[in-house]
Amino acid sequence: MSATTSSTRSTRSRSAKRTKDRAPRPESAFQRAFAVFAECLLTGVWIALAALPLLTLPAALAAGAAHLRRVLAHEAATWREFAADLRSAARHGWLVGLAGWAALWLLYADLVVVRAGLPGGAFAGTVGVLAFLGLLAAGLRAAVSWRPGASWRALLPAAVRRTVRDPAGSLLLICGLAVVPVSAWFAAPLAAPVLGVVVAGALAVERRHGHH
């Protein structure tokens, strides 16, 4: 009887050990961080493809930010959800894109005045560049704050206020945006995945401002 009991315990012990060996090991902090970083790079490629019509850039950024929020929340995050958000954000987001290109044209006209050497041109050029950079930061803040059903008309003024009240965060956003053309100059294909990293950084800046 004792031998049978001992044999049963030994069998159970070996079975438990095999089960433990087969159990998946929990991910390390490095593995989780690397997975999020890889998802950011993939999201950047999605954003770049969605922004090819040019006017859809704000909507693409908004959809990318929504995708990364789902990833961080461990929710369903696939191309289908991204495409649905893109369609929703683009309904009125294309107007934001149009306004952005109009602002870029005004900046170009301002710089032409500076090059012409007209009186006060240097001052006007400085103001124009600073205003354009501020609008870029505000536009990125509005895009990453977008939610399905949100109004761009309400998002933009709130984003402008946050841009003014949080100069440190706005400077970080501008520096992040500057990395995109630098990456494109270094190697054009790098610009696309970097967009995802910029959006992730903007989400962090907005969260930081919200905590303050």
Short mmCIF file of N, CA and C in Angstrom, two decimals, residues 17-110:
data_model
loop_
_atom_site.label_atom_id
_atom_site.label_comp_id
_atom_site.label_asym_id
_atom_site.label_seq_id
_atom_site.Cartn_x
_atom_site.Cartn_y
_atom_site.Cartn_z
N LYS A 17 5.35 18.81 -12.71
CA LYS A 17 6.58 19.41 -13.22
C LYS A 17 6.49 19.63 -14.73
N ARG A 18 5.91 18.60 -15.45
CA ARG A 18 5.77 18.76 -16.89
C ARG A 18 4.81 19.89 -17.22
N THR A 19 3.73 20.01 -16.46
CA THR A 19 2.76 21.09 -16.67
C THR A 19 3.40 22.44 -16.45
N LYS A 20 4.23 22.52 -15.41
CA LYS A 20 4.91 23.78 -15.11
C LYS A 20 5.90 24.14 -16.21
N ASP A 21 6.57 23.10 -16.75
CA ASP A 21 7.53 23.36 -17.82
C ASP A 21 6.84 23.83 -19.09
N ARG A 22 5.62 23.29 -19.32
CA ARG A 22 4.89 23.69 -20.54
C ARG A 22 4.22 25.04 -20.40
N ALA A 23 4.01 25.53 -19.19
CA ALA A 23 3.32 26.80 -18.97
C ALA A 23 4.12 27.95 -19.58
N PRO A 24 3.45 28.86 -20.30
CA PRO A 24 4.17 29.98 -20.92
C PRO A 24 4.78 30.90 -19.87
N ARG A 25 6.00 31.31 -20.12
CA ARG A 25 6.65 32.20 -19.19
C ARG A 25 6.15 33.63 -19.39
N PRO A 26 5.95 34.37 -18.31
CA PRO A 26 5.47 35.75 -18.46
C PRO A 26 6.49 36.61 -19.18
N GLU A 27 5.99 37.57 -19.97
CA GLU A 27 6.88 38.46 -20.70
C GLU A 27 7.64 39.36 -19.74
N SER A 28 8.87 39.62 -20.08
CA SER A 28 9.66 40.56 -19.28
C SER A 28 9.30 41.98 -19.67
N ALA A 29 9.74 42.93 -18.84
CA ALA A 29 9.47 44.33 -19.13
C ALA A 29 10.11 44.74 -20.46
N PHE A 30 11.31 44.18 -20.74
CA PHE A 30 11.98 44.49 -22.00
C PHE A 30 11.18 43.98 -23.19
N GLN A 31 10.65 42.76 -23.08
CA GLN A 31 9.86 42.19 -24.17
C GLN A 31 8.61 43.02 -24.44
N ARG A 32 7.94 43.45 -23.35
CA ARG A 32 6.74 44.27 -23.53
C ARG A 32 7.09 45.61 -24.18
N ALA A 33 8.17 46.23 -23.71
CA ALA A 33 8.57 47.53 -24.26
C ALA A 33 8.95 47.39 -25.74
N PHE A 34 9.67 46.32 -26.07
CA PHE A 34 10.07 46.12 -27.46
C PHE A 34 8.85 45.87 -28.34
N ALA A 35 7.87 45.13 -27.82
CA ALA A 35 6.65 44.86 -28.59
C ALA A 35 5.89 46.16 -28.87
N VAL A 36 5.82 47.04 -27.88
CA VAL A 36 5.16 48.33 -28.08
C VAL A 36 5.92 49.17 -29.09
N PHE A 37 7.26 49.17 -29.00
CA PHE A 37 8.07 49.93 -29.94
C PHE A 37 7.87 49.42 -31.36
N ALA A 38 7.85 48.11 -31.53
CA ALA A 38 7.62 47.53 -32.86
C ALA A 38 6.24 47.92 -33.38
N GLU A 39 5.25 47.95 -32.50
CA GLU A 39 3.90 48.35 -32.90
C GLU A 39 3.88 49.82 -33.32
N CYS A 40 4.67 50.65 -32.66
CA CYS A 40 4.77 52.06 -33.04
C CYS A 40 5.33 52.20 -34.46
N LEU A 41 6.36 51.42 -34.77
CA LEU A 41 6.95 51.48 -36.10
C LEU A 41 5.95 51.04 -37.17
N LEU A 42 5.21 49.97 -36.89
CA LEU A 42 4.20 49.50 -37.84
C LEU A 42 3.10 50.54 -38.01
N THR A 43 2.70 51.15 -36.90
CA THR A 43 1.65 52.18 -36.97
C THR A 43 2.11 53.36 -37.81
N GLY A 44 3.40 53.70 -37.71
CA GLY A 44 3.93 54.78 -38.53
C GLY A 44 3.79 54.50 -40.01
N VAL A 45 4.00 53.26 -40.41
CA VAL A 45 3.84 52.88 -41.81
C VAL A 45 2.37 53.02 -42.21
N TRP A 46 1.47 52.59 -41.35
CA TRP A 46 0.03 52.76 -41.64
C TRP A 46 -0.32 54.23 -41.80
N ILE A 47 0.19 55.07 -40.91
CA ILE A 47 -0.09 56.50 -40.96
C ILE A 47 0.41 57.08 -42.28
N ALA A 48 1.63 56.72 -42.66
CA ALA A 48 2.21 57.24 -43.91
C ALA A 48 1.36 56.85 -45.11
N LEU A 49 0.91 55.60 -45.16
CA LEU A 49 0.07 55.15 -46.28
C LEU A 49 -1.26 55.88 -46.29
N ALA A 50 -1.85 56.06 -45.11
CA ALA A 50 -3.15 56.73 -45.03
C ALA A 50 -3.05 58.21 -45.35
N ALA A 51 -1.86 58.79 -45.18
CA ALA A 51 -1.68 60.22 -45.40
C ALA A 51 -1.26 60.55 -46.83
N LEU A 52 -1.15 59.56 -47.69
CA LEU A 52 -0.72 59.81 -49.06
C LEU A 52 -1.61 60.81 -49.81
N PRO A 53 -2.94 60.83 -49.56
CA PRO A 53 -3.75 61.87 -50.22
C PRO A 53 -3.47 63.28 -49.70
N LEU A 54 -2.54 63.42 -48.75
CA LEU A 54 -2.08 64.70 -48.19
C LEU A 54 -3.11 65.35 -47.26
N LEU A 55 -4.34 65.51 -47.72
CA LEU A 55 -5.35 66.15 -46.87
C LEU A 55 -5.77 65.24 -45.72
N THR A 56 -5.44 63.97 -45.79
CA THR A 56 -5.85 63.02 -44.75
C THR A 56 -4.81 62.86 -43.65
N LEU A 57 -3.76 63.68 -43.65
CA LEU A 57 -2.72 63.53 -42.64
C LEU A 57 -3.26 63.66 -41.21
N PRO A 58 -4.08 64.69 -40.87
CA PRO A 58 -4.61 64.76 -39.49
C PRO A 58 -5.43 63.53 -39.12
N ALA A 59 -6.26 63.06 -40.05
CA ALA A 59 -7.06 61.87 -39.78
C ALA A 59 -6.18 60.64 -39.59
N ALA A 60 -5.11 60.53 -40.38
CA ALA A 60 -4.19 59.40 -40.24
C ALA A 60 -3.50 59.43 -38.89
N LEU A 61 -3.08 60.61 -38.44
CA LEU A 61 -2.46 60.73 -37.12
C LEU A 61 -3.45 60.37 -36.02
N ALA A 62 -4.70 60.81 -36.18
CA ALA A 62 -5.72 60.49 -35.18
C ALA A 62 -5.98 58.99 -35.11
N ALA A 63 -6.08 58.35 -36.27
CA ALA A 63 -6.31 56.90 -36.30
C ALA A 63 -5.12 56.16 -35.71
N GLY A 64 -3.91 56.63 -35.99
CA GLY A 64 -2.72 56.01 -35.42
C GLY A 64 -2.68 56.11 -33.91
N ALA A 65 -3.04 57.28 -33.39
CA ALA A 65 -3.07 57.46 -31.94
C ALA A 65 -4.11 56.56 -31.30
N ALA A 66 -5.29 56.45 -31.92
CA ALA A 66 -6.33 55.58 -31.39
C ALA A 66 -5.86 54.12 -31.39
N HIS A 67 -5.14 53.73 -32.43
CA HIS A 67 -4.62 52.36 -32.51
C HIS A 67 -3.64 52.09 -31.37
N LEU A 68 -2.72 53.02 -31.12
CA LEU A 68 -1.73 52.82 -30.05
C LEU A 68 -2.39 52.81 -28.68
N ARG A 69 -3.43 53.60 -28.50
CA ARG A 69 -4.16 53.56 -27.21
C ARG A 69 -4.77 52.18 -26.99
N ARG A 70 -5.31 51.58 -28.05
CA ARG A 70 -5.88 50.24 -27.92
C ARG A 70 -4.79 49.23 -27.61
N VAL A 71 -3.64 49.37 -28.25
CA VAL A 71 -2.53 48.44 -27.99
C VAL A 71 -2.12 48.51 -26.52
N LEU A 72 -1.98 49.72 -25.99
CA LEU A 72 -1.57 49.90 -24.60
C LEU A 72 -2.63 49.41 -23.63
N ALA A 73 -3.89 49.45 -24.06
CA ALA A 73 -4.99 48.98 -23.21
C ALA A 73 -5.28 47.49 -23.41
N HIS A 74 -4.47 46.81 -24.24
CA HIS A 74 -4.64 45.38 -24.53
C HIS A 74 -6.01 45.09 -25.12
N GLU A 75 -6.48 45.99 -25.99
CA GLU A 75 -7.74 45.80 -26.69
C GLU A 75 -7.47 45.34 -28.12
N ALA A 76 -8.53 44.95 -28.82
CA ALA A 76 -8.38 44.54 -30.22
C ALA A 76 -7.82 45.71 -31.02
N ALA A 77 -6.68 45.49 -31.68
CA ALA A 77 -6.02 46.56 -32.42
C ALA A 77 -5.47 45.99 -33.72
N THR A 78 -6.28 46.06 -34.77
CA THR A 78 -5.87 45.54 -36.07
C THR A 78 -6.05 46.62 -37.12
N TRP A 79 -5.70 46.25 -38.35
CA TRP A 79 -5.86 47.18 -39.47
C TRP A 79 -7.32 47.59 -39.64
N ARG A 80 -8.26 46.70 -39.33
CA ARG A 80 -9.68 47.02 -39.51
C ARG A 80 -10.10 48.17 -38.60
N GLU A 81 -9.70 48.12 -37.33
CA GLU A 81 -10.03 49.20 -36.41
C GLU A 81 -9.37 50.50 -36.85
N PHE A 82 -8.13 50.40 -37.31
CA PHE A 82 -7.43 51.59 -37.80
C PHE A 82 -8.18 52.22 -38.98
N ALA A 83 -8.60 51.38 -39.94
CA ALA A 83 -9.31 51.88 -41.12
C ALA A 83 -10.64 52.51 -40.73
N ALA A 84 -11.34 51.92 -39.76
CA ALA A 84 -12.62 52.48 -39.33
C ALA A 84 -12.41 53.85 -38.68
N ASP A 85 -11.37 53.97 -37.85
CA ASP A 85 -11.07 55.26 -37.24
C ASP A 85 -10.65 56.28 -38.29
N LEU A 86 -9.91 55.84 -39.28
CA LEU A 86 -9.47 56.75 -40.34
C LEU A 86 -10.67 57.32 -41.09
N ARG A 87 -11.63 56.48 -41.42
CA ARG A 87 -12.83 56.95 -42.12
C ARG A 87 -13.59 57.95 -41.26
N SER A 88 -13.71 57.63 -39.98
CA SER A 88 -14.45 58.52 -39.08
C SER A 88 -13.75 59.86 -38.91
N ALA A 89 -12.43 59.82 -38.72
CA ALA A 89 -11.68 61.06 -38.50
C ALA A 89 -11.58 61.90 -39.76
N ALA A 90 -11.63 61.27 -40.93
CA ALA A 90 -11.45 61.99 -42.19
C ALA A 90 -12.71 62.72 -42.64
N ARG A 91 -13.86 62.45 -42.01
CA ARG A 91 -15.10 63.09 -42.45
C ARG A 91 -14.98 64.61 -42.42
N HIS A 92 -14.41 65.14 -41.34
CA HIS A 92 -14.15 66.57 -41.25
C HIS A 92 -12.66 66.86 -41.09
N GLY A 93 -11.87 65.82 -40.87
CA GLY A 93 -10.44 66.02 -40.69
C GLY A 93 -9.75 66.52 -41.94
N TRP A 94 -10.33 66.26 -43.13
CA TRP A 94 -9.69 66.73 -44.36
C TRP A 94 -9.66 68.25 -44.40
N LEU A 95 -10.64 68.89 -43.73
CA LEU A 95 -10.64 70.36 -43.66
C LEU A 95 -9.46 70.85 -42.83
N VAL A 96 -9.13 70.11 -41.78
CA VAL A 96 -7.95 70.45 -40.97
C VAL A 96 -6.69 70.31 -41.82
N GLY A 97 -6.64 69.24 -42.62
CA GLY A 97 -5.50 69.06 -43.51
C GLY A 97 -5.39 70.20 -44.52
N LEU A 98 -6.53 70.64 -45.05
CA LEU A 98 -6.54 71.76 -45.99
C LEU A 98 -6.03 73.04 -45.32
N ALA A 99 -6.47 73.26 -44.09
CA ALA A 99 -6.01 74.44 -43.35
C ALA A 99 -4.50 74.37 -43.10
N GLY A 100 -3.99 73.17 -42.84
CA GLY A 100 -2.56 73.01 -42.62
C GLY A 100 -1.75 73.36 -43.86
N TRP A 101 -2.21 72.91 -45.02
CA TRP A 101 -1.50 73.24 -46.26
C TRP A 101 -1.60 74.73 -46.56
N ALA A 102 -2.74 75.35 -46.21
CA ALA A 102 -2.87 76.80 -46.39
C ALA A 102 -1.88 77.54 -45.50
N ALA A 103 -1.70 77.06 -44.27
CA ALA A 103 -0.74 77.68 -43.36
C ALA A 103 0.68 77.53 -43.90
N LEU A 104 0.98 76.38 -44.50
CA LEU A 104 2.30 76.17 -45.08
C LEU A 104 2.54 77.12 -46.25
N TRP A 105 1.51 77.35 -47.06
CA TRP A 105 1.64 78.29 -48.18
C TRP A 105 1.87 79.70 -47.66
N LEU A 106 1.17 80.10 -46.58
CA LEU A 106 1.37 81.42 -45.99
C LEU A 106 2.79 81.57 -45.45
N LEU A 107 3.30 80.50 -44.85
CA LEU A 107 4.68 80.54 -44.37
C LEU A 107 5.65 80.73 -45.53
N TYR A 108 5.41 80.03 -46.61
CA TYR A 108 6.27 80.19 -47.79
C TYR A 108 6.23 81.62 -48.30
N ALA A 109 5.02 82.21 -48.37
CA ALA A 109 4.89 83.60 -48.82
C ALA A 109 5.62 84.55 -47.88
N ASP A 110 5.55 84.25 -46.58
CA ASP A 110 6.23 85.06 -45.58
C ASP A 110 7.75 85.02 -45.79
#
